[in-house]
């Protein structure tokens, strides 16, 4: 639906995830206290199903379906509409998943997202335990977790909009670099303010990555099949997101410390940073066909 402000649009759409980190845990906690965890899980699952099922009826895949064009345009006949967005629309190519997976660009982006997502959910799962091990209060731990969610929402909005101005690779690199820094910072965390600062920086970077990645995939492979290509990348990278917290927990049980997990978090993000800057859009299909 968007070209000119694609980053802002994706960031705005995804900011609900950050807000959810703030609102849902207290709600679920209250349900568990009053009705038990089985009822809480059942109620949460039912609510998610009902809301998503209902919302799916209001989604329209492409603006062309209702006679419009990206960015709310009605037509391209007016010279005033001939801006960068107009030029991008004319040059845009559509890559299917089958075509995308045969490009180097797809696998570099997938590897980058795999690396940055490998330990991204470690703080969401283990931050409270880590803070309690430091001797901090449970209240401070929960404040840090809520602050992470709030920062994530701002990161999605802010970095998505910034990427429209400074470029996707620069914005994505900045987000991943901040995430690597946050892992290094937490290695020296010993107080409440330090862990809250970690939560803020990590939340901003995590939100920024989540917002810019779908946008850069749309830039590289076009709008029309972007959802399928993004889904393929996220499916492959989702394995990393599932494994990371387990690895972190295993390392904690083995060494009685999260230090090694945090170091691995920094290193994998540095690797992701290099992969992002090594990525570039796939060659135009016409060039690929002619060279073949």
C-alpha positions as a LaTeX table, in Angstrom:
\begin{tabular}{lrrr}
\hline
Residue & $x$ (\AA) & $y$ (\AA) & $z$ (\AA) \\
\hline
Unk1 & 0.00 & 0.00 & 0.00 \\
Unk2 & 2.89 & 2.40 & 0.60 \\
Unk3 & 6.05 & 3.46 & $-1.19$ \\
Unk4 & 6.87 & 7.05 & $-0.21$ \\
Unk5 & 6.44 & 6.42 & 3.55 \\
Unk6 & 6.70 & 2.65 & 3.67 \\
Unk7 & 8.91 & 2.65 & 6.77 \\
Unk8 & 6.53 & 4.86 & 8.74 \\
Unk9 & 3.53 & 2.78 & 7.67 \\
Unk10 & 5.15 & $-0.50$ & 8.73 \\
Unk11 & 6.37 & 1.03 & 12.00 \\
Unk12 & 2.92 & 2.36 & 12.81 \\
Unk13 & 1.29 & $-0.99$ & 12.05 \\
Unk14 & 3.82 & $-2.84$ & 14.19 \\
Unk15 & 3.78 & $-0.46$ & 17.15 \\
Unk16 & 0.88 & $-2.46$ & 18.55 \\
Unk17 & 3.32 & $-5.27$ & 19.32 \\
Unk18 & 5.26 & $-3.00$ & 21.64 \\
Unk19 & 2.09 & $-1.75$ & 23.30 \\
Unk20 & 1.03 & $-5.37$ & 23.77 \\
Unk21 & 4.20 & $-6.09$ & 25.77 \\
Unk22 & 3.09 & $-3.36$ & 28.19 \\
Unk23 & $-0.63$ & $-4.16$ & 28.45 \\
Unk24 & $-1.02$ & $-7.91$ & 28.05 \\
Unk25 & 1.26 & $-9.29$ & 30.84 \\
Unk26 & $-0.57$ & $-7.43$ & 33.68 \\
Unk27 & $-3.92$ & $-8.49$ & 32.21 \\
Unk28 & $-2.89$ & $-12.13$ & 31.92 \\
Unk29 & $-1.34$ & $-11.99$ & 35.39 \\
Unk30 & $-4.63$ & $-10.79$ & 36.84 \\
Unk31 & $-6.53$ & $-13.57$ & 35.05 \\
Unk32 & $-4.12$ & $-16.16$ & 36.43 \\
Unk33 & $-4.51$ & $-14.87$ & 39.98 \\
Unk34 & $-8.30$ & $-14.86$ & 39.86 \\
Unk35 & $-9.13$ & $-17.78$ & 37.54 \\
Unk36 & $-5.98$ & $-19.88$ & 37.13 \\
Unk37 & $-3.48$ & $-20.26$ & 34.31 \\
Unk38 & $-5.60$ & $-22.68$ & 32.24 \\
Unk39 & $-8.47$ & $-20.20$ & 32.02 \\
Unk40 & $-6.04$ & $-17.34$ & 31.31 \\
Unk41 & $-4.40$ & $-19.21$ & 28.41 \\
Unk42 & $-7.76$ & $-20.31$ & 26.99 \\
Unk43 & $-9.21$ & $-16.79$ & 27.23 \\
Unk44 & $-6.12$ & $-15.25$ & 25.63 \\
Unk45 & $-6.12$ & $-17.76$ & 22.78 \\
Unk46 & $-9.84$ & $-17.25$ & 22.14 \\
Unk47 & $-9.47$ & $-13.46$ & 22.17 \\
Unk48 & $-6.57$ & $-13.57$ & 19.70 \\
Unk49 & $-8.49$ & $-15.88$ & 17.36 \\
Unk50 & $-11.67$ & $-13.79$ & 17.44 \\
Unk51 & $-9.88$ & $-10.47$ & 16.91 \\
Unk52 & $-7.62$ & $-11.69$ & 14.10 \\
Unk53 & $-10.46$ & $-13.56$ & 12.38 \\
Unk54 & $-12.68$ & $-10.46$ & 12.50 \\
Unk55 & $-9.93$ & $-8.10$ & 11.33 \\
Unk56 & $-9.08$ & $-10.33$ & 8.38 \\
Unk57 & $-12.39$ & $-9.40$ & 6.74 \\
Unk58 & $-11.36$ & $-5.73$ & 6.65 \\
Unk59 & $-7.94$ & $-6.24$ & 5.07 \\
Unk60 & $-7.41$ & $-5.46$ & 1.40 \\
Unk61 & $-4.26$ & $-6.90$ & $-0.10$ \\
Unk62 & $-3.45$ & $-4.22$ & $-2.68$ \\
Unk63 & $-4.83$ & $-0.74$ & $-3.42$ \\
Unk64 & $-5.39$ & $-1.77$ & $-7.04$ \\
Unk65 & $-8.20$ & $-4.04$ & $-5.82$ \\
Unk66 & $-10.31$ & $-0.96$ & $-5.05$ \\
Unk67 & $-9.13$ & 1.09 & $-8.02$ \\
Unk68 & $-6.38$ & 3.03 & $-6.24$ \\
Unk69 & $-2.60$ & 3.14 & $-6.35$ \\
Unk70 & 0.03 & 3.16 & $-3.58$ \\
Unk71 & 0.19 & 6.17 & $-1.25$ \\
Unk72 & $-3.52$ & 6.91 & $-1.76$ \\
Unk73 & $-3.15$ & 7.97 & $-5.38$ \\
Unk74 & $-6.13$ & 7.93 & $-7.70$ \\
Unk75 & $-4.11$ & 8.01 & $-10.92$ \\
Unk76 & $-0.69$ & 8.92 & $-12.30$ \\
Unk77 & $-1.80$ & 11.32 & $-15.01$ \\
Unk78 & $-1.00$ & 14.50 & $-13.13$ \\
Unk79 & 2.57 & 15.82 & $-13.53$ \\
Unk80 & 2.48 & 16.78 & $-9.85$ \\
Unk81 & 2.44 & 13.10 & $-8.98$ \\
Unk82 & 5.69 & 12.42 & $-10.79$ \\
Unk83 & 7.93 & 12.28 & $-7.75$ \\
Unk84 & 10.25 & 9.60 & $-6.33$ \\
Unk85 & 7.28 & 7.46 & $-5.31$ \\
Unk86 & 5.92 & 7.64 & $-8.86$ \\
Unk87 & 9.29 & 6.65 & $-10.32$ \\
Unk88 & 9.60 & 3.77 & $-7.86$ \\
Unk89 & 6.14 & 2.51 & $-8.81$ \\
Unk90 & 7.01 & 2.50 & $-12.51$ \\
Unk91 & 10.29 & 0.63 & $-11.94$ \\
Unk92 & 8.93 & $-1.82$ & $-9.36$ \\
Unk93 & 9.23 & $-5.50$ & $-10.14$ \\
Unk94 & 7.29 & $-8.30$ & $-8.48$ \\
Unk95 & 9.23 & $-11.27$ & $-7.12$ \\
Unk96 & 7.41 & $-14.41$ & $-6.03$ \\
Unk97 & 8.80 & $-16.51$ & $-3.18$ \\
Unk98 & 10.06 & $-19.08$ & $-5.67$ \\
Unk99 & 11.93 & $-16.39$ & $-7.59$ \\
Unk100 & 13.19 & $-14.62$ & $-4.47$ \\
Unk101 & 14.75 & $-17.71$ & $-2.90$ \\
Unk102 & 16.92 & $-18.10$ & $-5.98$ \\
Unk103 & 18.60 & $-14.74$ & $-5.33$ \\
Unk104 & 21.58 & $-13.97$ & $-3.16$ \\
Unk105 & 19.73 & $-10.98$ & $-1.70$ \\
Unk106 & 17.06 & $-13.21$ & $-0.14$ \\
Unk107 & 19.54 & $-15.42$ & 1.67 \\
Unk108 & 21.69 & $-12.55$ & 2.91 \\
Unk109 & 18.63 & $-10.84$ & 4.41 \\
Unk110 & 17.46 & $-14.15$ & 5.87 \\
Unk111 & 20.87 & $-14.79$ & 7.44 \\
Unk112 & 20.98 & $-11.24$ & 8.84 \\
Unk113 & 17.52 & $-11.55$ & 10.37 \\
Unk114 & 18.36 & $-15.03$ & 11.70 \\
Unk115 & 21.42 & $-13.66$ & 13.48 \\
Unk116 & 19.74 & $-10.62$ & 15.00 \\
Unk117 & 16.70 & $-12.67$ & 16.08 \\
Unk118 & 18.70 & $-15.54$ & 17.61 \\
Unk119 & 18.75 & $-13.96$ & 21.07 \\
Unk120 & 16.18 & $-11.19$ & 20.62 \\
Unk121 & 13.60 & $-12.83$ & 22.90 \\
Unk122 & 16.12 & $-13.72$ & 25.59 \\
Unk123 & 15.41 & $-10.51$ & 27.58 \\
Unk124 & 11.65 & $-11.00$ & 27.31 \\
Unk125 & 11.99 & $-14.47$ & 28.85 \\
Unk126 & 14.94 & $-14.07$ & 31.21 \\
Unk127 & 15.20 & $-10.36$ & 32.09 \\
Unk128 & 13.22 & $-10.66$ & 35.34 \\
Unk129 & 15.28 & $-13.67$ & 36.49 \\
Unk130 & 18.52 & $-11.85$ & 35.62 \\
Unk131 & 17.43 & $-8.79$ & 37.59 \\
Unk132 & 16.42 & $-10.88$ & 40.60 \\
Unk133 & 19.82 & $-12.61$ & 40.52 \\
Unk134 & 21.41 & $-9.16$ & 40.79 \\
Unk135 & 19.43 & $-8.57$ & 43.96 \\
Unk136 & 16.99 & $-6.12$ & 42.39 \\
Unk137 & 13.37 & $-6.08$ & 43.47 \\
Unk138 & 10.65 & $-7.80$ & 41.47 \\
Unk139 & 9.02 & $-4.39$ & 41.00 \\
Unk140 & 12.17 & $-2.97$ & 39.37 \\
Unk141 & 12.38 & $-6.04$ & 37.15 \\
Unk142 & 8.81 & $-5.64$ & 35.94 \\
Unk143 & 9.32 & $-1.91$ & 35.37 \\
Unk144 & 12.30 & $-2.73$ & 33.16 \\
Unk145 & 10.26 & $-5.25$ & 31.17 \\
Unk146 & 7.41 & $-2.75$ & 30.69 \\
Unk147 & 9.92 & $-0.07$ & 29.68 \\
Unk148 & 11.32 & $-2.46$ & 27.08 \\
Unk149 & 7.84 & $-2.79$ & 25.57 \\
Unk150 & 7.28 & 0.97 & 25.53 \\
Unk151 & 10.69 & 1.59 & 23.95 \\
Unk152 & 9.92 & $-1.08$ & 21.36 \\
Unk153 & 6.77 & 0.77 & 20.30 \\
Unk154 & 8.72 & 4.03 & 19.93 \\
Unk155 & 11.50 & 2.20 & 18.08 \\
Unk156 & 9.06 & 0.83 & 15.52 \\
Unk157 & 7.48 & 4.22 & 14.90 \\
Unk158 & 10.68 & 6.24 & 15.00 \\
Unk159 & 13.05 & 4.01 & 13.08 \\
Unk160 & 10.40 & 3.20 & 10.49 \\
Unk161 & 9.95 & 6.91 & 9.77 \\
Unk162 & 13.69 & 7.57 & 9.89 \\
Unk163 & 14.34 & 4.81 & 7.35 \\
Unk164 & 12.22 & 6.74 & 4.83 \\
Unk165 & 14.74 & 9.58 & 5.11 \\
Unk166 & 18.17 & 8.02 & 5.64 \\
Unk167 & 17.64 & 4.74 & 3.78 \\
Unk168 & 16.69 & 1.24 & 4.90 \\
Unk169 & 20.21 & $-0.19$ & 5.20 \\
Unk170 & 21.45 & 2.73 & 7.29 \\
Unk171 & 18.41 & 2.60 & 9.60 \\
Unk172 & 18.59 & $-1.17$ & 9.90 \\
Unk173 & 22.32 & $-1.04$ & 10.57 \\
Unk174 & 21.78 & 1.60 & 13.25 \\
Unk175 & 19.12 & $-0.55$ & 14.94 \\
Unk176 & 21.25 & $-3.69$ & 14.89 \\
Unk177 & 24.29 & $-1.73$ & 16.08 \\
Unk178 & 22.29 & $-0.40$ & 19.04 \\
Unk179 & 21.19 & $-3.93$ & 19.83 \\
Unk180 & 24.81 & $-5.13$ & 19.85 \\
Unk181 & 25.70 & $-2.21$ & 22.16 \\
Unk182 & 22.86 & $-3.10$ & 24.53 \\
Unk183 & 24.20 & $-6.65$ & 24.89 \\
Unk184 & 27.63 & $-5.27$ & 25.79 \\
Unk185 & 26.04 & $-2.80$ & 28.23 \\
Unk186 & 24.14 & $-5.47$ & 30.14 \\
Unk187 & 27.39 & $-7.33$ & 30.82 \\
Unk188 & 28.27 & $-4.57$ & 33.29 \\
Unk189 & 24.78 & $-4.03$ & 34.69 \\
Unk190 & 24.69 & $-3.95$ & 38.48 \\
Unk191 & 21.87 & $-1.56$ & 39.41 \\
Unk192 & 18.23 & $-0.76$ & 38.65 \\
Unk193 & 18.95 & 2.27 & 36.47 \\
Unk194 & 21.45 & 0.30 & 34.38 \\
Unk195 & 19.00 & $-2.52$ & 33.67 \\
Unk196 & 16.23 & $-0.03$ & 32.86 \\
Unk197 & 18.60 & 1.76 & 30.47 \\
Unk198 & 19.40 & $-1.59$ & 28.87 \\
Unk199 & 15.69 & $-2.27$ & 28.47 \\
Unk200 & 15.18 & 1.11 & 26.81 \\
Unk201 & 18.05 & 0.79 & 24.33 \\
Unk202 & 17.28 & $-2.84$ & 23.58 \\
Unk203 & 13.58 & $-2.06$ & 23.11 \\
Unk204 & 14.35 & 0.78 & 20.69 \\
Unk205 & 16.71 & $-1.39$ & 18.67 \\
Unk206 & 14.43 & $-4.44$ & 18.70 \\
Unk207 & 11.50 & $-2.31$ & 17.55 \\
Unk208 & 13.61 & $-0.64$ & 14.88 \\
Unk209 & 14.72 & $-3.96$ & 13.41 \\
Unk210 & 11.15 & $-5.27$ & 13.41 \\
Unk211 & 9.90 & $-2.20$ & 11.53 \\
Unk212 & 12.65 & $-1.78$ & 8.95 \\
Unk213 & 13.10 & $-5.42$ & 7.94 \\
Unk214 & 9.66 & $-5.78$ & 6.26 \\
Unk215 & 10.19 & $-2.41$ & 4.57 \\
Unk216 & 13.55 & $-3.37$ & 3.09 \\
Unk217 & 12.09 & $-6.66$ & 1.84 \\
Unk218 & 9.37 & $-4.65$ & 0.09 \\
Unk219 & 12.02 & $-2.40$ & $-1.43$ \\
Unk220 & 14.03 & $-5.36$ & $-2.72$ \\
Unk221 & 11.27 & $-7.68$ & $-3.95$ \\
Unk222 & 8.28 & $-5.42$ & $-4.65$ \\
Unk223 & 4.91 & $-4.86$ & $-3.00$ \\
Unk224 & 2.65 & $-7.45$ & $-4.54$ \\
Unk225 & 4.28 & $-10.59$ & $-3.16$ \\
Unk226 & 6.05 & $-8.91$ & $-0.24$ \\
Unk227 & 3.88 & $-10.64$ & 2.36 \\
Unk228 & 4.84 & $-14.07$ & 1.03 \\
Unk229 & 8.54 & $-13.22$ & 0.85 \\
Unk230 & 8.50 & $-11.67$ & 4.33 \\
Unk231 & 6.66 & $-14.74$ & 5.61 \\
Unk232 & 9.33 & $-17.02$ & 4.16 \\
Unk233 & 12.12 & $-15.01$ & 5.78 \\
Unk234 & 10.31 & $-14.79$ & 9.11 \\
Unk235 & 9.56 & $-18.53$ & 9.08 \\
Unk236 & 13.21 & $-19.42$ & 8.61 \\
Unk237 & 14.32 & $-16.82$ & 11.16 \\
Unk238 & 11.58 & $-17.79$ & 13.60 \\
Unk239 & 13.56 & $-20.96$ & 14.29 \\
Unk240 & 16.29 & $-18.75$ & 15.72 \\
Unk241 & 13.82 & $-16.83$ & 17.87 \\
Unk242 & 12.55 & $-20.11$ & 19.33 \\
Unk243 & 16.01 & $-21.54$ & 19.96 \\
Unk244 & 17.66 & $-18.45$ & 21.48 \\
Unk245 & 15.87 & $-18.37$ & 24.85 \\
Unk246 & 16.42 & $-22.13$ & 25.22 \\
Unk247 & 20.14 & $-21.71$ & 24.54 \\
Unk248 & 20.28 & $-18.83$ & 27.01 \\
Unk249 & 18.55 & $-20.91$ & 29.68 \\
Unk250 & 20.83 & $-23.88$ & 29.03 \\
Unk251 & 23.95 & $-21.71$ & 29.30 \\
Unk252 & 22.62 & $-20.24$ & 32.55 \\
Unk253 & 22.05 & $-23.71$ & 34.00 \\
Unk254 & 25.52 & $-24.75$ & 32.84 \\
Unk255 & 27.49 & $-21.70$ & 34.01 \\
Unk256 & 25.11 & $-20.13$ & 36.57 \\
Unk257 & 25.40 & $-16.89$ & 34.62 \\
Unk258 & 23.90 & $-15.18$ & 31.57 \\
Unk259 & 27.26 & $-13.68$ & 30.63 \\
Unk260 & 28.05 & $-16.12$ & 27.80 \\
Unk261 & 24.53 & $-15.73$ & 26.35 \\
Unk262 & 24.91 & $-11.93$ & 26.38 \\
Unk263 & 28.29 & $-12.16$ & 24.65 \\
Unk264 & 26.78 & $-14.40$ & 21.97 \\
Unk265 & 23.96 & $-11.87$ & 21.58 \\
Unk266 & 26.48 & $-9.13$ & 20.85 \\
Unk267 & 28.50 & $-11.27$ & 18.43 \\
Unk268 & 25.50 & $-12.48$ & 16.44 \\
Unk269 & 24.28 & $-8.90$ & 16.04 \\
Unk270 & 27.69 & $-7.78$ & 14.81 \\
Unk271 & 27.52 & $-10.58$ & 12.24 \\
Unk272 & 24.02 & $-9.43$ & 11.28 \\
Unk273 & 25.33 & $-5.87$ & 10.90 \\
Unk274 & 27.93 & $-7.01$ & 8.39 \\
Unk275 & 25.36 & $-9.02$ & 6.44 \\
Unk276 & 22.97 & $-6.06$ & 6.22 \\
Unk277 & 25.61 & $-3.79$ & 4.71 \\
Unk278 & 26.67 & $-6.60$ & 2.35 \\
Unk279 & 23.10 & $-6.92$ & 1.06 \\
Unk280 & 21.80 & $-5.21$ & $-2.06$ \\
Unk281 & 18.66 & $-5.42$ & $-4.18$ \\
Unk282 & 18.48 & $-8.39$ & $-6.56$ \\
Unk283 & 19.33 & $-7.70$ & $-10.20$ \\
Unk284 & 16.39 & $-6.75$ & $-12.37$ \\
Unk285 & 14.61 & $-9.74$ & $-13.84$ \\
Unk286 & 15.19 & $-8.48$ & $-17.37$ \\
Unk287 & 18.94 & $-8.54$ & $-16.74$ \\
Unk288 & 18.76 & $-12.03$ & $-15.26$ \\
Unk289 & 16.77 & $-13.35$ & $-18.25$ \\
Unk290 & 19.02 & $-11.70$ & $-20.84$ \\
Unk291 & 22.19 & $-12.98$ & $-19.18$ \\
Unk292 & 20.70 & $-16.48$ & $-19.04$ \\
\hline
\end{tabular}
